[in-house]
XYZ file of C-alpha atoms in Angstrom:
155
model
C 42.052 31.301 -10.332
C 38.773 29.711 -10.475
C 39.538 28.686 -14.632
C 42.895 27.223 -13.231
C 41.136 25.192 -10.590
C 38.032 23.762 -12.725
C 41.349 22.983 -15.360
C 42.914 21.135 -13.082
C 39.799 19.154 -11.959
C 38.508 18.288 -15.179
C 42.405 17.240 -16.114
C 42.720 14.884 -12.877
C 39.304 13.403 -13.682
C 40.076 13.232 -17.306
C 43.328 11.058 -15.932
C 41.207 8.629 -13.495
C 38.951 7.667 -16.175
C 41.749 6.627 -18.660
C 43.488 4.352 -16.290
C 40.401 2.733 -15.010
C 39.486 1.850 -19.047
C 43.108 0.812 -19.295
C 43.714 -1.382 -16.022
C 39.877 -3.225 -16.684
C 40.630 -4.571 -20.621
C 43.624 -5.949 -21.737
C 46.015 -4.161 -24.031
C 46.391 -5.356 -27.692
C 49.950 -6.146 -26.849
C 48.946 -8.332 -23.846
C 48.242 -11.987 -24.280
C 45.069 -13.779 -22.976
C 45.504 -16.898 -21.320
C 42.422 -19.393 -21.615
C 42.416 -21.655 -18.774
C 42.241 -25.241 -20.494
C 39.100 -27.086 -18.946
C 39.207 -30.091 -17.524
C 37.672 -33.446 -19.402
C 36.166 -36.540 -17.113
C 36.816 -39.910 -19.053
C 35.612 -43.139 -17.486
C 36.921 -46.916 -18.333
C 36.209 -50.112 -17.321
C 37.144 -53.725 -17.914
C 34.645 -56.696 -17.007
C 37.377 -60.051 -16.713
C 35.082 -63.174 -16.139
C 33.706 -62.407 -12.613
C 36.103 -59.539 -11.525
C 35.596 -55.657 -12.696
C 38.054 -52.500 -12.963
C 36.841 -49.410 -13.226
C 38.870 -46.015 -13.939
C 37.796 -42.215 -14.039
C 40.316 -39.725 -14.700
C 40.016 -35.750 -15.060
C 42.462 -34.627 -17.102
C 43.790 -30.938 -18.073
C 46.515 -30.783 -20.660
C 48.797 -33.386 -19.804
C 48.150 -33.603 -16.225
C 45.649 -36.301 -14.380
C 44.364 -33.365 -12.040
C 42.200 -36.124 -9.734
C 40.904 -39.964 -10.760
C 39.809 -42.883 -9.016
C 40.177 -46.562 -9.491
C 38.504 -49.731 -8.361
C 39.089 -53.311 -8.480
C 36.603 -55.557 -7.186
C 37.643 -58.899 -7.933
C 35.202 -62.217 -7.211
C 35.883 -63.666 -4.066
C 38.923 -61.812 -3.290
C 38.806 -58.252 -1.373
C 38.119 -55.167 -3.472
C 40.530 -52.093 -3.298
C 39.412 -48.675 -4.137
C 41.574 -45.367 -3.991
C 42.570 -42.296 -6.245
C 44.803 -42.019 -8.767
C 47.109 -38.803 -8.942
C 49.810 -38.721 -11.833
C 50.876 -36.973 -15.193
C 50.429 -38.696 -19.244
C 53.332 -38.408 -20.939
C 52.533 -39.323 -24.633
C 50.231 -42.187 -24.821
C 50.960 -43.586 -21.214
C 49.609 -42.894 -18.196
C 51.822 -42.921 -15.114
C 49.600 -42.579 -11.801
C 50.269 -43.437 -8.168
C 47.106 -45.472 -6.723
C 46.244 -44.784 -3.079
C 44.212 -47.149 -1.581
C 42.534 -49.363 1.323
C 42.880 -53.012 1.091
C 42.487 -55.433 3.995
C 42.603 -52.330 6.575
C 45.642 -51.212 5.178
C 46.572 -47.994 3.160
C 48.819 -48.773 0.499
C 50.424 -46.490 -2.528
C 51.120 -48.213 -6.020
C 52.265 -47.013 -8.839
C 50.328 -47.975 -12.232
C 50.755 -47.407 -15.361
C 48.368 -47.211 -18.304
C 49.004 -47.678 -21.849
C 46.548 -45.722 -24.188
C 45.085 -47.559 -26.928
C 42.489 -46.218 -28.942
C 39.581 -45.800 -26.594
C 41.113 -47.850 -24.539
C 43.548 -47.992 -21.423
C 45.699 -51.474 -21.122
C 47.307 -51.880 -18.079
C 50.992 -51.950 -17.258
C 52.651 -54.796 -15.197
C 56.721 -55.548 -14.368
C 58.815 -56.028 -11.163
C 57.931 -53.950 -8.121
C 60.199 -52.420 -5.525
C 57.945 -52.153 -2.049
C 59.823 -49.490 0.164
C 58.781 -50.526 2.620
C 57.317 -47.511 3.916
C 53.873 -48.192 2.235
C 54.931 -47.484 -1.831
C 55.076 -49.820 -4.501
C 56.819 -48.503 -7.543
C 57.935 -50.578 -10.777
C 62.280 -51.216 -10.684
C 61.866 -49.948 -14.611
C 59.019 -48.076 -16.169
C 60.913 -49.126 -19.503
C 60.776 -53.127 -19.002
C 57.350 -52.915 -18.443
C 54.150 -55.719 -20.908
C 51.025 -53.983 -21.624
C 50.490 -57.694 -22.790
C 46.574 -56.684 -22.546
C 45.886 -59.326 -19.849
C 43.510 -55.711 -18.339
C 42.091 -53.657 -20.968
C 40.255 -50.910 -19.578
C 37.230 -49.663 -22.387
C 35.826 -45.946 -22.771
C 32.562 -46.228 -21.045
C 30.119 -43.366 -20.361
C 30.454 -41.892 -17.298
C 27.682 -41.981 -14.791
C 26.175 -38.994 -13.253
């Protein structure tokens, strides 16, 4: 009785220690997913007096967080964040920002270039419930009049 007891111990620890190996590493069948990081680029455009400045963080194809600025001379400066999605070689964001007291939503869009980031411009729609969006995405000029350069980014 004693033999079938000690048995049936050693089986049942025999058992535990298995699925403990087995649940802590990953089966050969079992794919690992590597969780993509997430890059910081900065840009920024100096236009006779007036400067525009852009950091985005970007994982895969998605603009997890970024903020952009433009302080233009003499005129009042607006800075928000930028929260959007790159499909191909264009960035399509909605700004939120502050300007004159007022919170405001815009969509931008950004065409990649190189190291570069031109700006998007076309007819707005302003619902008026505090969003701007462009009536067409397609009809818009990245005629270059804002060209936003890879800079380092600052700590």
């Amino acid at each position: 009785m004693k033999k079938v007891i000690v048995l049936g111990v050693v089986f049942m620890s025999v058992l535990i220690s298995c699925k403990k190996e087995k649940e802590g590493a990953p089966a050969a069948s079992e794919k690992i997913t590597v969780e993509e990081p997430v890059s910081e680029e900065c840009y920024s455009a100096i236009i006779k007096k007036d400067t525009i400045a852009m950091t985005l963080n970007i994982k895969g194809e998605q603009l997890t967080s970024g903020k952009l600025s433009y302080n233009f001379y003499e005129k009042d400066k607006s800075f928000g964040t930028l929260i959007g999605k790159i499909k191909g070689d264009t960035l399509f964001a909605d700004y939120a920002f502050m300007s004159e007291g007022l919170a405001t939503v815009r969509q931008v869009v950004f065409l990649k270039k190189g190291n570069a980031y031109v700006e998007g411009f076309g007819d707005v729609v302003d619902d008026n419930k505090g969003k701007v969006t462009f009536k067409d995405t397609k009809q818009l000029k990245f005629d270059g009049n804002i060209v936003l350069s890879k800079v380092d980014c600052k700590m």
